[in-house]
């Protein structure tokens, strides 16, 4: 496993987890971990593509890859801006070498690969969209010059939910992917299922990264999975990482992925023990340029807020997406908003260090309404946010307003400023500690409140 080491000075890389492998599989993994990785990228500095997706956003200025994700949990993820709006694709048109098909017995190829089950339980659930008929294929063949030899592959991919529009998209995006031998495609997709990718997510992956059908298990997929295990990604999270950033297979482990990890540790200052956490929070960090973005954001936050480097490193560790937010259209407007409501730079820095995801929240749909409710309904000073910045990440409709009004209805609302600490615990703890009533009673109250508010909104719109 010596080949897994990024740098002798970075000790956090460890051999992959055993995964209950057989001795044969362990030996196989060890051999494959040192195999060459075929990739279109040979430069550790990942170049930008000139191709842009139809969906664009001024909020996110970096457009390195075809990825998007939603990471905030809690009950307020719907308020987040969509990340990574500009999404070019990675092209491997003539460079990927496709191996000759080797028919294998059902389930056996994956046991040879990782010694794990052939697929997750979702794989038994075939597409409910109906079978892709020869008539439908003939229609595509006439409109887009589909080769009749592609029919077995397309029929197989249909079992993952892909339909005519998806095949047209794949054809326009990367036609050579449809020329792959059926047995080879089965081996590669079943390998993805074996490492945790969900059956329902295969469609999404193929539409975004159809080149994945061309990546061989031995010379590409295996080494990338071992790399993820080596940097500390839990086995149970491998499938989620691949689903969020399927284009990582098009990046060389040695020339792109390892240098990215090395940069995060040596240049940015991320602790080796936190690298796995950072990648899980934002898998796209593996496939997007971070050198220039880190330098510019470090300089900006240092000058704008007087932020020490250690604070900025904490921000990136908690919310890696910060490296890809536009300074002019994303970060600065939110800082200026916090200033406009009376917060000093030192207070803003405290809030952002504690809850960096504030920089991803919509000004008009999230930050401003919560601020107005804070001062007008809860009778709190804006400085209370420095003690309870989590308030800004909680849902106004699902948590803040219902809890406030519930205590008011019970005549248990404290006099003076409403305590923001009452919004922090779970619903059950809130009922025990603050309301002194049953959870069912609170949930019924919240449901009625939501329905009432919903009806009022529609009345205003004239429905």
Coordinates of C-alpha atoms in Angstrom, one line a residue:
X1 CA 0.0 0.0 0.0
X2 CA 3.0 2.3 -0.2
X3 CA 1.7 3.6 -3.5
X4 CA -1.2 5.2 -1.6
X5 CA 1.0 7.7 0.2
X6 CA 0.7 11.2 -1.1
X7 CA 3.6 12.5 0.7
X8 CA 5.8 11.1 3.6
X9 CA 4.9 14.3 5.5
X10 CA 1.2 13.5 5.3
X11 CA 0.6 10.5 7.5
X12 CA -3.2 10.5 7.4
X13 CA -3.4 8.3 4.3
X14 CA -4.0 4.8 5.4
X15 CA -4.6 1.5 3.6
X16 CA -8.2 0.9 2.6
X17 CA -10.6 -0.7 5.0
X18 CA -10.7 -4.4 4.9
X19 CA -14.3 -4.7 3.7
X20 CA -14.3 -8.3 4.8
X21 CA -12.2 -9.2 1.8
X22 CA -11.1 -12.7 1.0
X23 CA -7.3 -13.3 0.8
X24 CA -7.6 -13.4 -3.0
X25 CA -9.4 -10.1 -3.1
X26 CA -6.9 -8.4 -0.8
X27 CA -4.1 -9.4 -3.0
X28 CA -6.1 -8.2 -6.0
X29 CA -6.7 -4.8 -4.4
X30 CA -3.0 -4.4 -3.6
X31 CA -2.0 -5.1 -7.1
X32 CA -4.6 -2.8 -8.6
X33 CA -3.9 0.0 -6.2
X34 CA -0.6 0.5 -7.9
X35 CA -2.0 0.2 -11.4
X36 CA -1.9 3.1 -13.8
X37 CA -5.0 5.3 -13.9
X38 CA -6.2 6.2 -17.4
X39 CA -7.3 9.8 -17.4
X40 CA -7.7 12.7 -19.8
X41 CA -6.0 14.9 -17.2
X42 CA -2.2 14.8 -16.7
X43 CA -1.8 18.2 -15.1
X44 CA -2.4 18.5 -11.4
X45 CA -3.8 22.0 -12.1
X46 CA -7.2 21.1 -13.5
X47 CA -8.0 23.3 -16.5
X48 CA -11.3 25.1 -17.0
X49 CA -13.5 24.1 -19.8
X50 CA -15.0 26.6 -22.2
X51 CA -18.2 24.7 -22.4
X52 CA -21.0 25.9 -20.2
X53 CA -24.2 24.3 -19.2
X54 CA -27.5 26.0 -19.9
X55 CA -28.0 26.7 -16.2
X56 CA -25.8 29.5 -15.1
X57 CA -25.6 31.6 -11.9
X58 CA -23.8 34.7 -11.1
X59 CA -23.6 33.6 -7.5
X60 CA -21.0 30.9 -8.1
X61 CA -18.0 32.1 -10.1
X62 CA -16.1 28.8 -10.5
X63 CA -17.3 26.4 -13.2
X64 CA -14.8 23.6 -13.0
X65 CA -17.1 20.6 -13.3
X66 CA -20.5 19.1 -13.8
X67 CA -21.5 18.8 -10.2
X68 CA -24.1 20.1 -7.8
X69 CA -25.0 19.1 -4.4
X70 CA -27.1 19.9 -1.4
X71 CA -25.3 19.5 1.9
X72 CA -27.0 21.4 4.7
X73 CA -29.1 19.1 6.8
X74 CA -31.3 20.5 9.5
X75 CA -34.7 21.6 8.2
X76 CA -33.7 24.6 6.1
X77 CA -31.9 23.1 3.1
X78 CA -34.7 24.4 0.8
X79 CA -33.5 27.9 1.5
X80 CA -30.0 27.3 0.2
X81 CA -28.9 28.7 -3.1
X82 CA -28.0 25.9 -5.7
X83 CA -24.3 25.5 -5.8
X84 CA -22.0 25.2 -8.8
X85 CA -24.4 26.8 -11.4
X86 CA -21.9 26.7 -14.3
X87 CA -21.4 23.1 -15.2
X88 CA -19.2 22.2 -18.2
X89 CA -18.6 18.5 -19.0
X90 CA -15.3 16.6 -19.2
X91 CA -14.6 15.1 -22.6
X92 CA -12.7 11.9 -23.1
X93 CA -13.9 11.3 -26.7
X94 CA -10.9 9.5 -28.2
X95 CA -8.7 9.0 -25.2
X96 CA -10.5 6.3 -23.2
X97 CA -9.5 2.8 -24.2
X98 CA -12.4 0.4 -24.1
X99 CA -11.5 -3.1 -23.1
X100 CA -12.8 -6.1 -24.9
X101 CA -15.9 -7.6 -23.3
X102 CA -15.4 -10.5 -21.1
X103 CA -18.6 -12.3 -20.3
X104 CA -18.8 -13.2 -16.6
X105 CA -21.2 -15.0 -14.4
X106 CA -23.8 -12.9 -12.7
X107 CA -22.5 -11.5 -9.4
X108 CA -19.1 -13.0 -9.7
X109 CA -17.3 -10.0 -11.3
X110 CA -18.0 -7.8 -8.3
X111 CA -16.9 -10.4 -5.7
X112 CA -13.6 -10.5 -7.6
X113 CA -13.4 -6.7 -7.5
X114 CA -14.1 -5.9 -3.9
X115 CA -15.4 -9.1 -2.3
X116 CA -18.7 -7.3 -1.6
X117 CA -22.3 -8.1 -2.6
X118 CA -23.0 -7.8 -6.3
X119 CA -25.3 -4.9 -5.9
X120 CA -27.3 -3.1 -3.3
X121 CA -30.9 -4.0 -2.6
X122 CA -32.1 -1.3 -4.9
X123 CA -30.7 -3.1 -7.9
X124 CA -33.5 -5.6 -7.8
X125 CA -36.0 -2.8 -8.5
X126 CA -36.1 -2.5 -12.2
X127 CA -37.2 0.6 -14.0
X128 CA -41.0 1.1 -13.8
X129 CA -40.9 3.2 -16.9
X130 CA -41.6 0.2 -19.1
X131 CA -39.3 -1.6 -21.5
X132 CA -37.6 0.2 -24.2
X133 CA -39.1 -1.3 -27.4
X134 CA -37.5 -1.8 -30.8
X135 CA -40.1 0.7 -32.2
X136 CA -38.7 3.4 -29.9
X137 CA -35.2 2.5 -30.9
X138 CA -36.0 2.6 -34.6
X139 CA -37.4 6.1 -34.0
X140 CA -34.1 7.2 -32.5
X141 CA -32.2 5.4 -35.3
X142 CA -34.1 7.3 -37.9
X143 CA -33.8 10.7 -36.1
X144 CA -30.2 10.5 -34.8
X145 CA -28.6 7.8 -36.8
X146 CA -28.4 5.4 -33.9
X147 CA -26.5 2.2 -34.9
X148 CA -28.6 -1.0 -34.5
X149 CA -25.7 -2.5 -32.6
X150 CA -26.4 -0.1 -29.7
X151 CA -29.8 -1.7 -29.0
X152 CA -28.7 -4.3 -26.4
X153 CA -26.9 -1.6 -24.4
X154 CA -29.8 0.9 -24.6
X155 CA -32.2 -1.8 -23.6
X156 CA -30.0 -2.6 -20.6
X157 CA -29.6 1.0 -19.6
X158 CA -33.4 1.4 -19.8
X159 CA -33.6 -0.9 -16.7
X160 CA -32.0 2.0 -14.7
X161 CA -34.8 4.4 -15.8
X162 CA -33.2 6.0 -18.8
X163 CA -35.6 7.0 -21.5
X164 CA -35.5 8.5 -25.0
X165 CA -34.7 12.0 -23.8
X166 CA -31.8 10.6 -21.7
X167 CA -30.4 8.7 -24.6
X168 CA -30.6 11.7 -26.9
X169 CA -28.8 13.7 -24.2
X170 CA -26.0 11.1 -23.9
X171 CA -25.7 10.9 -27.7
X172 CA -25.3 14.7 -28.0
X173 CA -23.0 14.9 -25.0
X174 CA -20.7 11.9 -25.7
X175 CA -21.8 9.6 -28.4
X176 CA -18.9 7.0 -28.1
X177 CA -20.4 6.0 -24.7
X178 CA -23.2 4.3 -26.7
X179 CA -20.7 2.2 -28.6
X180 CA -19.6 0.2 -25.5
X181 CA -20.1 -3.5 -25.5
X182 CA -23.0 -4.6 -23.3
X183 CA -20.9 -7.0 -21.2
X184 CA -18.4 -4.3 -20.4
X185 CA -21.1 -1.8 -19.5
X186 CA -22.7 -4.3 -17.2
X187 CA -19.4 -5.0 -15.4
X188 CA -18.7 -1.3 -14.9
X189 CA -22.2 -0.4 -13.7
X190 CA -22.4 -3.4 -11.4
X191 CA -19.1 -2.4 -9.9
X192 CA -20.5 1.0 -9.0
X193 CA -23.5 -0.8 -7.4
X194 CA -21.1 -3.0 -5.4
X195 CA -19.3 0.0 -3.8
X196 CA -22.5 1.7 -2.7
X197 CA -24.0 3.6 -5.6
X198 CA -27.8 3.3 -5.5
X199 CA -29.6 1.7 -8.5
X200 CA -31.8 4.9 -8.8
X201 CA -28.7 7.1 -9.0
X202 CA -27.2 5.3 -12.0
X203 CA -29.4 7.3 -14.4
X204 CA -28.3 10.6 -12.9
X205 CA -24.6 9.6 -13.2
X206 CA -24.9 8.5 -16.8
X207 CA -26.7 11.6 -17.9
X208 CA -24.1 13.8 -16.3
X209 CA -21.0 11.7 -17.0
X210 CA -21.8 9.1 -19.8
X211 CA -18.0 8.6 -20.2
X212 CA -18.2 6.4 -17.1
X213 CA -19.2 3.5 -19.3
X214 CA -15.8 3.7 -20.9
X215 CA -13.8 3.5 -17.7
X216 CA -12.4 0.0 -17.0
X217 CA -12.7 -1.5 -13.5
X218 CA -9.1 -2.7 -13.3
X219 CA -7.3 0.4 -14.6
X220 CA -9.6 3.1 -13.4
X221 CA -12.5 2.6 -11.1
X222 CA -10.7 0.3 -8.6
X223 CA -7.8 2.7 -8.1
X224 CA -10.1 5.6 -7.5
X225 CA -12.2 3.7 -4.9
X226 CA -9.0 2.7 -3.2
X227 CA -7.9 6.4 -3.2
X228 CA -11.1 7.4 -1.5
X229 CA -10.7 4.7 1.1
X230 CA -7.1 5.8 1.6
X231 CA -8.0 9.4 2.5
X232 CA -10.4 8.1 5.1
X233 CA -13.7 8.1 3.4
X234 CA -15.9 5.5 5.1
X235 CA -16.9 2.5 3.0
X236 CA -20.6 3.4 3.5
X237 CA -20.0 6.8 2.0
X238 CA -18.1 5.8 -1.2
X239 CA -21.3 5.5 -3.3
X240 CA -22.5 8.9 -2.2
X241 CA -19.1 10.5 -3.2
X242 CA -19.2 8.9 -6.6
X243 CA -22.8 10.0 -7.2
X244 CA -22.1 13.6 -6.2
X245 CA -18.9 13.8 -8.3
X246 CA -18.9 11.0 -11.0
X247 CA -16.3 12.9 -13.0
X248 CA -13.6 12.1 -10.5
X249 CA -13.0 8.9 -12.5
X250 CA -11.7 11.2 -15.4
X251 CA -9.0 12.6 -13.2
X252 CA -5.7 10.9 -12.6
X253 CA -5.2 9.7 -9.1
X254 CA -1.5 10.5 -9.2
X255 CA -1.5 13.7 -11.1
X256 CA -4.8 15.4 -10.0
X257 CA -6.5 13.9 -7.0
X258 CA -3.5 13.3 -4.7
X259 CA -2.0 16.8 -5.5
X260 CA -5.4 18.3 -4.6
X261 CA -5.4 16.6 -1.2
X262 CA -1.7 17.6 -0.7
X263 CA -2.7 21.2 -1.5
X264 CA -5.5 21.2 1.0
X265 CA -3.1 20.0 3.7
X266 CA 0.1 21.8 2.9
X267 CA -1.2 25.1 1.4
X268 CA -4.7 25.7 2.8
X269 CA -3.9 24.3 6.2
X270 CA -6.6 21.6 6.5
X271 CA -5.7 19.1 9.2
X272 CA -5.0 15.7 7.9
X273 CA -7.6 14.3 10.2
X274 CA -10.2 16.6 8.6
X275 CA -9.5 15.8 5.0
X276 CA -12.1 13.0 4.9
X277 CA -14.7 15.3 6.4
X278 CA -14.0 18.1 3.9
X279 CA -14.3 15.7 0.9
X280 CA -17.6 14.3 2.3
X281 CA -19.0 17.8 2.8
X282 CA -18.1 18.8 -0.8
X283 CA -16.9 15.9 -3.1
X284 CA -16.6 18.5 -5.9
X285 CA -13.5 19.8 -4.2
X286 CA -11.6 16.9 -5.7
X287 CA -12.4 18.0 -9.2
X288 CA -12.4 21.7 -9.1
X289 CA -9.6 24.2 -9.1
X290 CA -8.8 25.4 -5.6
X291 CA -5.4 27.0 -5.8
X292 CA -6.4 30.5 -7.1
X293 CA -9.8 30.4 -5.3
X294 CA -8.1 29.8 -1.9
X295 CA -5.6 32.6 -2.4
X296 CA -8.2 35.1 -3.5
X297 CA -10.7 34.3 -0.7
X298 CA -7.9 34.3 1.9
X299 CA -6.8 37.7 0.8
X300 CA -10.4 39.1 0.6
X301 CA -11.6 37.9 4.0
X302 CA -8.3 39.1 5.6
X303 CA -8.7 42.6 4.2
X304 CA -12.5 42.9 4.4
X305 CA -13.0 41.5 7.9
X306 CA -9.6 41.4 9.4
X307 CA -10.0 37.6 9.6
X308 CA -6.9 35.6 10.8
X309 CA -5.8 32.8 8.6
X310 CA -6.9 30.2 11.2
X311 CA -10.5 31.5 11.1
X312 CA -10.6 31.2 7.4
X313 CA -9.2 27.6 7.5
X314 CA -12.0 26.8 10.0
X315 CA -14.6 28.3 7.5
X316 CA -13.3 26.1 4.7
X317 CA -13.2 23.0 6.9
X318 CA -16.8 23.5 7.9
X319 CA -18.1 24.6 4.5
X320 CA -15.7 23.8 1.6
X321 CA -18.1 25.3 -0.9
X322 CA -16.7 28.7 0.3
X323 CA -13.9 28.1 -2.1
X324 CA -16.3 28.3 -5.1
X325 CA -18.5 31.1 -4.1
X326 CA -18.2 34.3 -6.1
X327 CA -16.7 37.1 -4.0
X328 CA -18.5 39.9 -5.8
X329 CA -21.9 38.3 -6.2
X330 CA -22.0 35.9 -3.3
X331 CA -19.7 36.6 -0.3
X332 CA -19.6 40.4 -0.3
X333 CA -23.4 41.0 -0.6
X334 CA -24.0 38.8 2.5
X335 CA -21.2 40.5 4.4
X336 CA -22.7 43.9 3.5
X337 CA -26.2 42.7 4.5
X338 CA -24.9 41.8 8.0
X339 CA -23.3 45.2 8.2
X340 CA -26.5 46.9 7.2
X341 CA -28.4 45.4 10.1
X342 CA -25.9 46.7 12.6
X343 CA -23.2 44.0 12.9
X344 CA -19.6 45.0 13.3
X345 CA -16.8 43.2 11.4
X346 CA -15.7 41.3 14.5
X347 CA -19.3 40.1 15.0
X348 CA -19.6 39.1 11.4
X349 CA -16.4 37.2 11.6
X350 CA -17.6 35.4 14.7
X351 CA -20.9 34.4 13.0
X352 CA -19.2 33.2 9.8
X353 CA -16.5 31.2 11.6
X354 CA -19.2 29.5 13.6
X355 CA -21.7 29.1 10.7
X356 CA -20.0 29.6 7.3
X357 CA -23.1 28.3 5.5
X358 CA -24.6 31.7 6.0
X359 CA -22.7 32.7 2.9
X360 CA -24.9 30.2 0.9
X361 CA -28.3 31.5 2.1
X362 CA -30.5 33.6 -0.1
X363 CA -30.7 37.3 1.0
X364 CA -34.3 37.8 0.1
X365 CA -35.8 34.4 0.9
X366 CA -33.8 33.6 4.0
X367 CA -31.6 36.1 5.7
X368 CA -33.8 39.2 5.5
X369 CA -37.1 37.5 6.6
X370 CA -35.3 35.9 9.5
X371 CA -33.8 39.2 10.6
X372 CA -37.1 41.0 10.4
X373 CA -38.8 38.2 12.5
X374 CA -35.9 38.4 15.0
X375 CA -36.4 42.1 15.7
X376 CA -40.1 42.6 15.1
X377 CA -41.6 39.4 16.5
X378 CA -39.0 38.0 18.8
X379 CA -37.9 41.5 20.1
X380 CA -34.3 40.6 20.0
X381 CA -31.2 42.7 19.2
X382 CA -29.2 41.8 16.2
X383 CA -26.1 41.1 18.4
X384 CA -27.9 38.0 19.8
X385 CA -26.9 36.3 16.5
X386 CA -23.3 36.2 17.6
X387 CA -24.3 33.9 20.5
X388 CA -26.9 31.9 18.5
X389 CA -25.8 32.1 14.8
X390 CA -27.6 28.8 14.3
X391 CA -30.8 30.8 14.2
X392 CA -29.9 31.9 10.7
X393 CA -29.7 28.2 9.5
X394 CA -33.1 27.2 10.9
X395 CA -36.3 27.2 8.9
X396 CA -38.5 30.2 9.6
X397 CA -41.7 28.3 8.6
X398 CA -40.9 24.9 10.1
X399 CA -39.2 25.8 13.3
X400 CA -38.8 29.4 14.4
X401 CA -42.4 30.7 13.8
X402 CA -44.2 27.6 15.0
X403 CA -42.2 27.3 18.3
X404 CA -42.6 31.0 19.0
X405 CA -46.3 31.1 18.4
X406 CA -46.9 27.8 20.2
X407 CA -45.3 29.2 23.4
X408 CA -47.3 32.4 23.0
X409 CA -50.6 30.4 22.6
X410 CA -49.7 28.5 25.8
X411 CA -48.9 31.8 27.5
X412 CA -45.4 30.4 28.3
X413 CA -43.5 32.9 26.2
X414 CA -40.9 34.6 28.4
X415 CA -41.2 38.4 28.9
X416 CA -38.8 40.6 27.0
X417 CA -36.6 39.2 24.2
X418 CA -37.7 35.7 23.1
X419 CA -34.9 33.2 23.9
X420 CA -33.2 32.0 20.8
X421 CA -32.0 28.9 22.7
X422 CA -35.5 27.6 22.5
X423 CA -35.0 27.0 18.8
X424 CA -32.0 24.8 19.2
X425 CA -33.2 21.5 20.7
X426 CA -35.2 18.8 18.9
X427 CA -39.0 19.1 18.8
X428 CA -39.3 16.5 21.6
X429 CA -36.8 18.3 23.9
X430 CA -38.5 21.6 23.1
X431 CA -41.8 20.2 24.3
X432 CA -40.3 18.8 27.5
X433 CA -38.1 21.8 28.4
X434 CA -40.1 24.8 27.2
X435 CA -43.7 23.9 26.4
X436 CA -44.3 21.3 29.1
X437 CA -46.7 19.5 26.8
X438 CA -46.8 16.5 24.5
X439 CA -45.0 16.3 21.1
X440 CA -48.3 15.4 19.4
X441 CA -49.9 18.5 20.6
X442 CA -47.1 20.7 19.2
X443 CA -47.0 18.9 15.9
X444 CA -50.7 19.3 15.5
X445 CA -50.4 23.1 16.2
X446 CA -47.6 23.4 13.7
X447 CA -49.5 21.6 11.0
X448 CA -52.5 23.9 11.5
X449 CA -50.2 27.0 11.4
X450 CA -48.6 25.8 8.2
X451 CA -51.9 25.2 6.5
X452 CA -53.2 28.7 7.6
X453 CA -50.0 30.4 6.3
X454 CA -50.3 28.5 3.1
X455 CA -53.9 29.5 2.6
X456 CA -53.0 33.2 3.2
X457 CA -50.2 33.1 0.7
X458 CA -52.6 31.8 -2.0
X459 CA -55.2 34.4 -1.1
X460 CA -52.7 37.2 -1.7
X461 CA -51.8 35.7 -5.1
X462 CA -55.5 35.8 -6.0
X463 CA -56.1 32.0 -6.4

